[in-house]
Amino acid sequence: MRIEVNGDMHEVTGATLADALDQLGWGKAKVATALNGEFVPASARAEQVLRDGDRLEVLAPMQGG
Amino acid sequence: MRDFYGVTLDSPLMLGTAQYPSPAVMAAAFRASGASVATVSLRRETGGGQAFWQMIKGLGVHVLPNTAGCYSAREAITTARMAREVFETNWIKLEVIGHADTLQPDPFGTLEAAETLSAEGFEVFPYMTEDQVLAQRLVDAGCRVLMPWGAPIGSGLGLNNRYGLRTLRAAFPDIPMVVDAGIGLPSHAADAIEMGFDAVLLNTAVAQASDPVAMAEGFGLAVRGGALAQRAGPMAPRDMAVPSTPVIGKAWL
């Protein structure tokens, strides 16, 4: 299925958010996720089912003021 | 020094982590300033986030994540929830921006987000104007820290409305307050601390100085001087001169 990840379209094969993160190389990274604008806690990623066209944000620590 | 949600800080200086010439300069600036808090953000992961987080942890300071760039309560609330998980802290510097040119906070969105986040156990540091009515509403919403601006973010204009800041400080004597944004010089920071503010938060003034590490040290010394002066009880200003040297005993020449 194709989902949008941080603004770019990606083809993912897994069924869940946890699968997609593994596939994208962020399985063990310190990141936070939001699906279609809603926060998904790390503890819920394995149960979070993805659908074609979903919009995923993967955020990481960054410089800030 | 007053505590911030139960945390007593070693220094009244909170320093941002953005816009430095290099990570090494940023780390040196933190060391030179003695800052006790580092502000950070969450952005789309492009590869640098993991190393940056290790570096921040190495600074040994408290971490204050922000919701910078959010223009609605909904965005800010989601960002805060994500930040709490990543940074493992209930602290959140709540920014809900209302105007793109001035980066002035949206008081209505800020209040709405503060109510939701406080109810969810967040310890909210709301970026706000010096408006007293808004301050009361934020306190009613559960905020136990307030962060009035000195001037627009990144402007370096200093304390734009000293009257407003002074009356705000006096109106909420028991609420820890941080002057956040607009501070351009160590003298601005010292001024805020002398006025009774508990801390200052700044970024650009240090990061964009020609020599950020020297400027960071200057800010560290300034807030220390300001804090000593505030505790020492400053004299009351007056319009007329009063001689400091005794008049009695002056020779008749």
mmCIF file of C-alpha atoms in Angstrom, chain B residues 5 133 166 168 181 213:
data_model
loop_
_atom_site.group_PDB
_atom_site.id
_atom_site.type_symbol
_atom_site.label_atom_id
_atom_site.label_comp_id
_atom_site.label_asym_id
_atom_site.label_seq_id
_atom_site.Cartn_x
_atom_site.Cartn_y
_atom_site.Cartn_z
ATOM 1 C CA TYR B 5 6.901 22.527 38.727
ATOM 2 C CA VAL B 133 -6.229 38.853 32.015
ATOM 3 C CA ARG B 166 6.348 45.041 35.994
ATOM 4 C CA LEU B 168 2.326 41.385 35.586
ATOM 5 C CA ALA B 181 11.716 36.024 23.498
ATOM 6 C CA VAL B 213 30.549 31.376 23.495
#
